[in-house]
Coordinates of C-alpha atoms and ligand atoms in Angstrom, one line a residue:
X1 CA 17.5 61.8 -26.1
X2 CA 13.8 61.7 -27.1
X3 CA 12.6 63.0 -30.4
X4 CA 10.7 65.8 -28.6
X5 CA 13.8 66.9 -26.7
X6 CA 16.0 66.9 -29.8
X7 CA 13.3 69.1 -31.6
X8 CA 13.1 71.4 -28.6
X9 CA 16.9 71.8 -28.5
X10 CA 17.0 72.5 -32.2
X11 CA 14.4 75.3 -31.8
X12 CA 15.4 76.9 -28.6
X13 CA 18.7 77.9 -26.9
X14 CA 20.4 76.2 -23.9
X15 CA 18.9 78.7 -21.4
X16 CA 15.4 77.6 -22.5
X17 CA 15.8 73.8 -22.6
X18 CA 17.5 72.3 -19.6
X19 CA 18.4 68.6 -19.6
X20 CA 21.3 68.4 -17.2
X21 CA 20.0 66.6 -14.1
X22 CA 21.8 69.1 -11.9
X23 CA 20.1 72.0 -13.7
X24 CA 16.8 70.3 -13.5
X25 CA 17.0 69.3 -9.8
X26 CA 15.2 72.3 -8.3
X27 CA 12.3 72.0 -10.8
X28 CA 11.6 68.3 -10.0
X29 CA 11.5 68.6 -6.2
X30 CA 8.7 70.2 -4.3
X31 CA 8.9 73.0 -1.6
X32 CA 8.8 70.5 1.3
X33 CA 11.6 68.5 -0.3
X34 CA 9.5 65.4 0.1
X35 CA 8.5 64.8 -3.5
X36 CA 11.1 64.3 -6.1
X37 CA 10.4 63.2 -9.6
X38 CA 12.2 63.0 -13.0
X39 CA 11.8 65.0 -16.2
X40 CA 12.7 64.6 -19.8
X41 CA 13.6 68.3 -19.8
X42 CA 12.7 71.6 -18.2
X43 CA 11.6 74.1 -20.8
X44 CA 11.6 77.8 -19.8
X45 CA 10.0 79.9 -22.6
X46 CA 10.0 83.7 -22.5
X47 CA 6.8 84.5 -24.4
X48 CA 3.4 83.2 -25.1
X49 CA 4.1 82.1 -28.7
X50 CA 7.0 80.0 -27.5
X51 CA 4.8 78.4 -24.8
X52 CA 2.3 77.6 -27.5
X53 CA 5.1 76.1 -29.7
X54 CA 6.4 73.9 -26.9
X55 CA 2.9 72.7 -26.1
X56 CA 2.0 72.0 -29.7
X57 CA 5.1 69.8 -30.0
X58 CA 4.3 68.0 -26.8
X59 CA 0.8 67.5 -28.0
X60 CA 2.1 66.0 -31.3
X61 CA 4.4 63.6 -29.3
X62 CA 1.8 62.8 -26.7
X63 CA 4.3 64.0 -24.0
X64 CA 3.0 65.0 -20.6
X65 CA 3.6 68.6 -19.5
X66 CA 3.9 69.8 -15.9
X67 CA 3.3 73.6 -15.7
X68 CA 5.3 75.2 -13.0
X69 CA 5.6 78.8 -11.7
X70 CA 7.2 79.4 -8.3
X71 CA 7.1 75.7 -7.2
X72 CA 5.9 76.7 -3.8
X73 CA 2.8 74.6 -4.1
X74 CA 2.2 72.3 -1.1
X75 CA -0.1 69.7 -2.7
X76 CA 2.4 68.0 -5.1
X77 CA 0.9 69.5 -8.3
X78 CA 4.0 71.4 -9.5
X79 CA 6.5 68.5 -9.8
X80 CA 6.6 65.5 -12.2
X81 CA 6.2 61.9 -11.2
X82 CA 9.2 59.6 -11.2
X83 CA 8.6 58.1 -14.7
X84 CA 10.8 60.7 -16.4
X85 CA 8.2 60.9 -19.2
X86 CA 7.1 64.5 -18.7
X87 CA 8.6 67.9 -19.5
X88 CA 8.4 70.6 -16.9
X89 CA 7.2 73.9 -18.4
X90 CA 8.5 76.7 -16.2
X91 CA 6.9 80.1 -16.5
X92 CA 9.7 81.8 -14.5
X93 CA 11.1 83.7 -17.4
X94 CA 7.7 85.1 -18.4
X95 CA 7.9 87.9 -15.9
X96 CA 7.0 91.1 -17.5
X97 CA 4.3 93.6 -16.4
X98 CA 2.6 94.3 -19.6
X99 CA 0.4 97.2 -18.4
X100 CA -0.7 99.0 -15.2
X101 CA -3.8 101.2 -15.5
X102 CA -4.3 103.5 -12.5
X103 CA -7.5 104.7 -14.1
X104 CA -9.0 101.3 -14.6
X105 CA -7.3 100.0 -11.4
X106 CA -5.9 96.9 -13.2
X107 CA -2.6 95.4 -14.2
X108 CA -1.9 92.9 -16.9
X109 CA 1.1 90.7 -16.0
X110 CA 2.8 87.6 -17.2
X111 CA 2.4 84.3 -15.4
X112 CA 6.0 84.2 -14.0
X113 CA 5.8 87.5 -12.1
X114 CA 6.7 86.9 -8.5
X115 CA 3.9 88.0 -6.1
X116 CA 6.1 90.2 -4.0
X117 CA 7.5 91.9 -7.1
X118 CA 4.0 92.7 -8.1
X119 CA 3.3 94.2 -4.7
X120 CA 6.4 96.4 -4.9
X121 CA 5.7 97.4 -8.5
X122 CA 2.1 98.6 -7.9
X123 CA 2.9 100.2 -4.5
X124 CA 5.4 102.4 -6.3
X125 CA 2.3 103.9 -8.0
X126 CA 0.3 104.1 -4.8
X127 CA -1.8 101.1 -5.7
X128 CA -2.3 97.8 -3.9
X129 CA -2.5 94.2 -5.0
X130 CA -3.9 92.4 -1.9
X131 CA -3.1 88.7 -2.5
X132 CA -0.6 88.0 0.2
X133 CA 0.9 85.0 2.1
X134 CA 4.1 83.5 3.4
X135 CA 5.4 82.3 0.0
X136 CA 5.1 85.7 -1.6
X137 CA 8.8 86.0 -2.3
X138 CA 8.8 83.0 -4.5
X139 CA 5.3 82.1 -5.7
X140 CA 4.2 83.6 -9.1
X141 CA 0.8 84.9 -10.3
X142 CA 0.4 82.0 -12.8
X143 CA 0.7 79.5 -9.9
X144 CA -1.6 81.7 -7.7
X145 CA -4.2 81.6 -10.4
X146 CA -3.8 77.9 -11.1
X147 CA -4.3 77.1 -7.4
X148 CA -6.8 79.9 -6.8
X149 CA -4.6 80.9 -3.9
X150 CA -6.1 82.5 -0.8
X151 CA -3.9 83.8 2.0
X152 CA -4.5 86.4 4.7
X153 CA -6.4 89.1 3.0
X154 CA -9.3 87.0 1.6
X155 CA -11.6 88.3 4.3
X156 CA -11.6 91.7 2.6
X157 CA -10.6 91.2 -1.0
X158 CA -11.5 87.6 -1.9
X159 CA -9.2 84.9 -3.2
X160 CA -7.3 84.9 -6.5
X161 CA -10.3 84.1 -8.6
X162 CA -12.1 87.2 -7.2
X163 CA -9.1 89.3 -8.0
X164 CA -8.8 88.2 -11.6
X165 CA -10.6 89.9 -14.5
X166 CA -9.1 88.1 -17.5
X167 CA -6.5 85.5 -18.5
X168 CA -4.5 84.4 -21.5
X169 CA -3.8 80.7 -21.7
X170 CA -2.4 78.1 -24.0
X171 CA -4.7 75.0 -24.5
X172 CA -3.3 71.5 -24.5
X173 CA -3.2 71.4 -28.4
X174 CA -1.1 74.6 -28.5
X175 CA -3.9 77.1 -29.3
X176 CA -3.8 80.4 -27.5
X177 CA -7.0 81.6 -25.9
X178 CA -7.0 85.4 -25.3
X179 CA -9.4 86.4 -22.5
X180 CA -7.2 89.2 -21.3
X181 CA -10.0 91.6 -20.7
X182 CA -10.2 94.2 -17.9
X183 CA -14.0 94.2 -18.2
X184 CA -15.9 94.0 -14.9
X185 CA -19.0 92.9 -16.8
X186 CA -18.9 90.5 -19.7
X187 CA -21.8 88.1 -20.2
X188 CA -20.7 86.5 -23.4
X189 CA -21.3 82.9 -22.7
X190 CA -19.5 80.4 -20.5
X191 CA -16.8 82.0 -18.3
X192 CA -13.7 80.1 -19.6
X193 CA -11.5 82.3 -17.4
X194 CA -13.0 80.7 -14.3
X195 CA -12.3 77.2 -15.8
X196 CA -8.6 77.8 -15.8
X197 CA -8.5 79.4 -12.3
X198 CA -8.0 76.6 -9.8
X199 CA -7.4 74.0 -12.6
X200 CA -3.8 73.3 -11.3
X201 CA -2.4 73.0 -14.8
X202 CA -4.7 70.3 -15.9
X203 CA -6.5 72.2 -18.6
X204 CA -3.8 74.4 -20.1
X205 CA -1.0 76.8 -19.2
X206 CA -1.9 80.3 -18.0
X207 CA 0.6 82.8 -19.6
X208 CA -0.8 86.2 -18.5
X209 CA -3.6 87.7 -16.5
X210 CA -5.4 91.0 -15.9
X211 CA -5.8 91.5 -12.2
X212 CA -7.7 94.0 -10.1
X213 CA -5.9 96.7 -8.1
X214 CA -7.0 98.6 -5.0
X215 CA -6.1 101.8 -3.2
X216 CA -3.0 101.4 -1.1
X217 CA -3.8 101.5 2.6
X218 CA -2.3 104.6 4.1
X219 CA -2.4 103.3 7.7
X220 CA -2.9 99.9 9.3
X221 CA -3.8 99.0 12.9
X222 CA -2.7 95.5 14.0
X223 CA -3.3 93.6 17.2
X224 CA -2.8 90.2 18.8
X225 CA -5.9 89.7 20.9
X226 CA -6.6 86.9 23.3
X227 CA -10.2 85.6 22.9
X228 CA -12.1 83.1 25.1
X229 CA -13.1 80.9 22.2
X230 CA -13.8 80.8 18.5
X231 CA -17.4 81.8 18.7
X232 CA -16.5 85.0 20.6
X233 CA -13.6 85.5 18.3
X234 CA -16.1 85.6 15.4
X235 CA -18.3 88.0 17.3
X236 CA -15.3 90.2 17.6
X237 CA -14.7 90.0 13.8
X238 CA -18.3 91.0 13.1
X239 CA -18.1 93.9 15.5
X240 CA -14.8 95.0 13.9
X241 CA -16.4 94.8 10.4
X242 CA -19.4 96.8 11.5
X243 CA -17.4 99.5 13.3
X244 CA -15.0 99.9 10.4
X245 CA -17.3 99.5 7.4
X246 CA -15.7 96.2 6.4
X247 CA -12.1 97.4 6.8
X248 CA -10.8 94.2 8.4
X249 CA -7.9 93.1 6.1
X250 CA -7.0 90.0 8.1
X251 CA -8.4 87.9 10.9
X252 CA -6.1 85.0 11.7
X253 CA -6.7 82.3 14.4
X254 CA -3.7 81.3 16.5
X255 CA -4.1 78.6 19.1
X256 CA -1.8 77.8 22.0
X257 CA -0.3 74.7 20.3
X258 CA 1.0 76.8 17.4
X259 CA 2.6 79.3 19.8
X260 CA 4.3 76.4 21.7
X261 CA 5.6 75.2 18.4
X262 CA 6.9 78.6 17.6
X263 CA 8.6 78.8 21.0
X264 CA 10.3 75.4 20.4
X265 CA 11.1 75.5 16.7
X266 CA 11.2 79.1 15.7
X267 CA 12.4 80.9 18.8
X268 CA 13.5 83.9 16.8
X269 CA 9.9 85.0 16.8
X270 CA 8.7 87.1 19.7
X271 CA 5.4 85.9 21.3
X272 CA 3.9 89.1 22.6
X273 CA 2.5 87.7 25.8
X274 CA 4.3 86.7 29.0
X275 CA 2.3 83.5 29.3
X276 CA 1.2 81.6 26.2
X277 CA -2.6 82.1 25.9
X278 CA -5.1 79.4 24.9
X279 CA -6.4 81.2 21.8
X280 CA -5.6 84.5 20.0
X281 CA -6.6 86.3 16.9
X282 CA -4.3 88.5 14.8
X283 CA -6.4 91.3 13.5
X284 CA -5.5 93.9 11.0
X285 CA -7.7 96.8 9.9
X286 CA -6.6 99.4 7.3
X287 CA -7.5 102.8 6.1
X288 CA -7.1 104.4 2.7
X289 CA -8.5 107.8 3.5
X290 CA -6.6 110.7 5.1
X291 CA -9.5 111.2 7.5
X292 CA -8.8 107.7 8.9
X293 CA -5.1 107.4 8.4
X294 CA -3.5 110.8 9.3
X295 CA -2.7 111.6 12.9
X296 CA -4.5 114.5 14.6
X297 CA -2.8 117.3 16.5
X298 CA -2.5 115.0 19.5
X299 CA -0.8 112.4 17.4
X300 CA -3.7 110.0 17.4
X301 CA -4.3 108.0 14.2
X302 CA -8.1 107.5 13.8
X303 CA -7.9 104.0 12.5
X304 CA -5.7 103.0 15.5
X305 CA -8.1 104.7 17.9
X306 CA -10.9 102.8 16.3
X307 CA -9.1 99.5 16.9
X308 CA -8.5 100.4 20.5
X309 CA -12.2 101.2 20.9
X310 CA -13.2 97.9 19.4
X311 CA -10.9 96.0 21.7
X312 CA -12.1 98.1 24.7
X313 CA -15.7 97.2 24.0
X314 CA -14.6 93.6 23.5
X315 CA -13.1 93.6 27.0
X316 CA -16.3 95.0 28.4
X317 CA -18.4 92.3 26.8
X318 CA -16.1 89.3 27.4
X319 CA -15.0 88.9 23.8
X320 CA -11.4 89.9 24.5
X321 CA -9.2 88.8 27.5
X322 CA -6.0 90.6 26.6
X323 CA -4.5 92.4 23.7
X324 CA -1.2 93.8 22.3
X325 CA -1.4 96.5 19.7
X326 CA 1.5 96.9 17.3
X327 CA 3.0 100.3 18.2
X328 CA 5.3 100.5 15.2
X329 CA 5.7 99.1 11.7
X330 CA 8.5 97.0 13.0
X331 CA 6.3 95.5 15.7
X332 CA 3.5 94.9 13.1
X333 CA 6.1 93.1 10.9
X334 CA 7.2 91.0 13.8
X335 CA 3.6 89.8 14.3
X336 CA 3.3 89.0 10.7
X337 CA 6.7 87.3 10.5
X338 CA 5.5 84.9 13.2
X339 CA 2.3 84.2 11.4
X340 CA 3.9 83.7 8.0
X341 CA 6.6 81.5 9.4
X342 CA 3.9 79.0 10.3
X343 CA 4.6 76.4 7.6
X344 CA 8.3 76.4 8.3
X345 CA 7.8 76.1 12.1
X346 CA 5.2 73.3 11.7
X347 CA 7.5 71.5 9.2
X348 CA 10.3 71.6 11.8
X349 CA 8.0 70.2 14.5
X350 CA 8.3 66.6 13.3
X351 CA 5.4 64.2 13.3
X352 CA 2.2 65.8 12.1
X353 CA -0.7 65.4 9.7
X354 CA -1.9 68.5 8.0
X355 CA -5.2 69.6 6.4
X356 CA -6.2 72.7 4.5
X357 CA -9.9 72.9 5.2
X358 CA -12.8 75.4 5.1
X359 CA -16.0 75.5 7.1
X360 CA -19.0 77.7 7.3
X361 CA -18.0 80.4 9.8
X362 CA -20.7 79.5 12.2
X363 CA -19.6 75.8 12.3
X364 CA -15.9 76.3 12.9
X365 CA -16.1 76.2 16.7
X366 CA -18.4 73.1 16.8
X367 CA -16.1 71.4 14.3
X368 CA -13.0 72.0 16.3
X369 CA -14.6 70.7 19.5
X370 CA -16.1 67.6 17.9
X371 CA -12.9 66.8 16.0
X372 CA -10.9 67.0 19.2
X373 CA -13.3 64.5 20.8
X374 CA -13.1 62.1 17.8
X375 CA -9.3 62.3 17.6
X376 CA -8.9 61.7 21.3
X377 CA -10.9 58.4 20.8
X378 CA -8.3 57.3 18.1
X379 CA -5.1 58.4 19.8
X380 CA -5.3 59.9 23.2
X381 CA -3.2 63.0 23.7
X382 CA -3.0 64.2 20.1
X383 CA -2.3 67.9 19.9
X384 CA -4.7 69.6 17.6
X385 CA -3.6 72.9 16.1
X386 CA -6.5 74.8 14.5
X387 CA -4.8 77.8 13.2
X388 CA -5.8 79.6 10.0
X389 CA -7.5 82.3 8.2
X390 CA -10.6 82.4 10.5
X391 CA -12.0 85.5 8.7
X392 CA -12.9 83.2 5.8
X393 CA -13.4 79.9 7.6
X394 CA -10.1 78.4 6.4
X395 CA -8.2 76.3 8.9
X396 CA -4.7 74.9 8.4
X397 CA -5.7 72.2 10.7
X398 CA -2.7 70.3 11.9
X399 CA -2.5 67.3 14.2
X400 CA 0.7 66.6 16.1
X401 CA 1.7 63.5 17.9
X402 CA 1.2 63.6 21.7
X403 CA 3.7 65.5 23.8
X404 CA 5.6 62.4 24.7
X405 CA 6.4 62.3 20.9
X406 CA 4.7 58.9 20.5
X407 CA 4.5 58.3 16.7
X408 CA 1.2 58.6 15.0
X409 CA 1.5 55.2 13.3
X410 CA 0.3 54.9 9.7
X411 CA -2.7 52.9 10.7
X412 CA -3.7 55.6 13.1
X413 CA -2.8 58.3 10.6
X414 CA -5.3 56.8 8.1
X415 CA -8.0 56.6 10.8
X416 CA -7.3 60.2 11.8
X417 CA -7.5 61.4 8.2
X418 CA -10.8 59.6 7.7
X419 CA -12.1 61.1 10.9
X420 CA -11.2 64.6 9.8
X421 CA -12.7 64.2 6.3
X422 CA -15.9 62.7 7.8
X423 CA -16.2 65.6 10.2
X424 CA -15.8 68.0 7.4
X425 CA -18.7 66.5 5.6
X426 CA -20.8 66.5 8.9
X427 CA -20.1 70.2 9.3
X428 CA -20.7 71.3 5.7
X429 CA -17.1 72.1 4.9
X430 CA -14.5 71.5 2.2
X431 CA -11.4 69.2 2.3
X432 CA -9.4 71.7 0.2
X433 CA -9.7 75.4 0.9
X434 CA -6.7 77.1 -0.8
X435 CA -3.8 74.9 -1.5
X436 CA -5.4 72.7 -4.2
X437 CA -5.6 69.0 -4.7
X438 CA -2.4 68.2 -6.5
X439 CA -1.5 64.6 -5.7
X440 CA -1.8 64.7 -2.0
X441 CA -5.6 65.1 -1.8
X442 CA -6.5 62.7 -4.6
X443 CA -7.8 60.3 -1.9
X444 CA -10.2 62.9 -0.6
X445 CA -11.2 63.9 -4.2
X446 CA -12.1 60.3 -5.0
X447 CA -14.0 59.7 -1.8
X448 CA -15.5 63.0 -0.7
X449 CA -16.2 65.1 -3.8
X450 CA -19.7 65.0 -5.2
X451 CA -19.6 62.2 -7.8
X452 CA -21.6 64.1 -10.4
X453 CA -19.3 67.1 -10.1
X454 CA -16.3 64.9 -10.4
X455 CA -17.7 63.2 -13.5
X456 CA -18.4 66.6 -15.1
X457 CA -14.8 67.7 -14.4
X458 CA -13.6 64.5 -16.1
X459 CA -15.7 65.3 -19.1
X460 CA -14.3 68.8 -19.3
X461 CA -10.8 67.5 -19.0
X462 CA -11.4 64.9 -21.8
X463 CA -12.8 67.6 -24.1
X464 CA -10.0 70.1 -23.6
X465 CA -7.2 67.7 -23.2
X466 CA -8.1 64.6 -25.2
X467 CA -4.6 63.1 -25.1
X468 CA -4.4 63.7 -21.3
X469 CA -1.0 65.5 -21.5
X470 CA -1.7 68.4 -19.1
X471 CA -0.4 67.6 -15.7
X472 CA -1.7 64.0 -15.7
X473 CA -2.2 62.4 -12.3
X474 CA -2.9 65.8 -10.6
X475 CA -6.3 67.1 -9.3
X476 CA -8.4 64.4 -10.9
X477 CA -8.4 60.8 -9.9
X478 CA -7.5 58.6 -12.9
Ligands
LIG1 C1 5.5 79.2 3.3 C2 4.3 79.0 2.4 C3 3.1 79.6 2.7 C4 2.0 79.4 1.9 N1 0.8 80.0 2.3 C5 -0.3 79.9 1.5 C6 -1.5 80.6 1.8 O1 -1.6 81.3 2.8 N2 -2.5 80.5 0.9 C7 -2.4 79.8 -0.2 O2 -3.4 79.7 -1.0 N3 -1.3 79.1 -0.5 C8 -0.2 79.1 0.3 N4 0.9 78.4 0.0 C9 0.9 77.5 -1.1 C10 1.5 78.1 -2.4 O3 2.4 79.1 -2.2 C11 0.4 78.5 -3.4 O4 -0.4 77.4 -3.8 C12 0.8 79.3 -4.6 O5 -0.3 79.9 -5.2 C13 1.5 78.5 -5.6 O6 2.1 79.3 -6.6 P1 3.4 78.9 -7.4 O7 3.8 79.9 -8.3 O8 4.5 78.5 -6.5 O9 2.9 77.6 -8.2 P2 3.5 76.2 -8.4 O10 3.9 75.6 -7.1 O11 4.6 76.3 -9.4 O12 2.3 75.4 -9.0 C14 1.1 75.1 -8.3 C15 0.1 74.4 -9.2 O13 -0.3 75.2 -10.3 C16 0.1 74.7 -11.6 N5 0.6 75.9 -12.3 C17 1.7 76.7 -12.0 N6 1.8 77.6 -12.9 C18 0.9 77.5 -13.8 C19 0.5 78.1 -15.0 N7 1.1 79.3 -15.4 N8 -0.5 77.7 -15.8 C20 -1.2 76.5 -15.4 N9 -0.9 75.9 -14.3 C21 0.1 76.3 -13.5 C22 1.2 73.7 -11.3 O14 1.2 72.7 -12.3 C23 0.7 73.1 -9.9 O15 -0.3 72.2 -10.1 C24 2.0 78.6 0.8 C25 3.2 77.9 0.5 C26 4.3 78.1 1.3 C27 5.6 77.4 0.8

């Protein structure tokens, strides 16, 4: 047993320090089950002071730390490498809500609070925390902050960074930095909060955060609409925003390839059209006021009537070809279950290469067309699945082998990856929209990030973490 582990065991109980390989198994394997590493120990503190004590000891021993919250990350950042030299620092037992202020519309919560638990907790007080995506039942706010997670509601509320007012973090030498302010204005020098958001555990451990809350929508109107192409889909988005005063909560792009994959690999989901359409958007608008949300004497809910009107004008102008409106909460949920089951369905679909990219909205259509042309020149018949959060220009762009299931050989996979990254540069996009860099995008970080920006990041890392113990080998090329 290493000196550090003996010291940790002498300071903390057996529930805090795990060393049995069976107990550690779930902490050293990623969500996909593809990456499995080894750890000296998994340490699960229950308060910030204990997190600081663990990190101080690791700093003294020069032992690497892998911070982990819900371990749903899909970029390889949350698990250790196979050297067995690191400890995993799990925040899962730091799961208290410290404060909810309906007056200030904020909550201060610990890093290990599960996202869905936060939804339920604030909804019980008629408040709304809008960060939302498929992993909500397992991912935790600390991980959401560390990855600057996005999800389906970014189009209206922004990503995790925009939802965060303050954080508390432990630095790589064990000092606690308390920036837990609910202030909406605070110009007192460099914004250190923003440094930790999206840093993927490489600069310190986030232990708590103050997050913005919103009014709970009283009614939602949701539709699957078939659109002729992406450009006209975006026209429909802008029309919906104008008609509703910016009440579009989600605007998701769903192409035919994805629906075919759902049909084959997740048949429990109900595709709401008799024939699979070429391209749809899943649109949700929401209302918080009674005037918009409460049914009139004829039983018509104004927000639903508004959606119908938007779709009707879309039909007239050739922006919409067909549409199904959710007529009940159960039907709405069915639509969302299918959308949120995307990663599972795609994972089950076999041979694929996935990207999490973003593009300027007015370039998405041109990128998709051009990329299809470039990919066809590399491997004819590849199936391109450009689904994603279209409202904010984020595509979970996935390339599947041709229908005959010909393998995408590694040589071709490298060529395809390079073609996608090059096209992203050509169209002014980013190779990492919301999942982070972890280990899986280090190649892109090395080759496609602005070299000066990368050098500045390395300098910041060296200043805050001179021994390089915080999540080494993640986010920054070494
Ligand atoms: C089905 C599914 C759907 C998903 N959909 C989306 C989506 O729509 N949008 C999206 O953005 N992501 C999505 N993800 C990815 C993932 O859920 C998010 O990245 C999420 O924010 C990770 O949170 P986590 O608590 O699981 O973090 P983890 O996986 O535990 O960690 C992620 C990274 O953050 C670091 N970290 C974790 N906690 C801390 C902390 N307290 N302090 C410092 N560093 C820390 C880790 O070291 C690691 O680098 C999805 C994942 C799945 C499995």
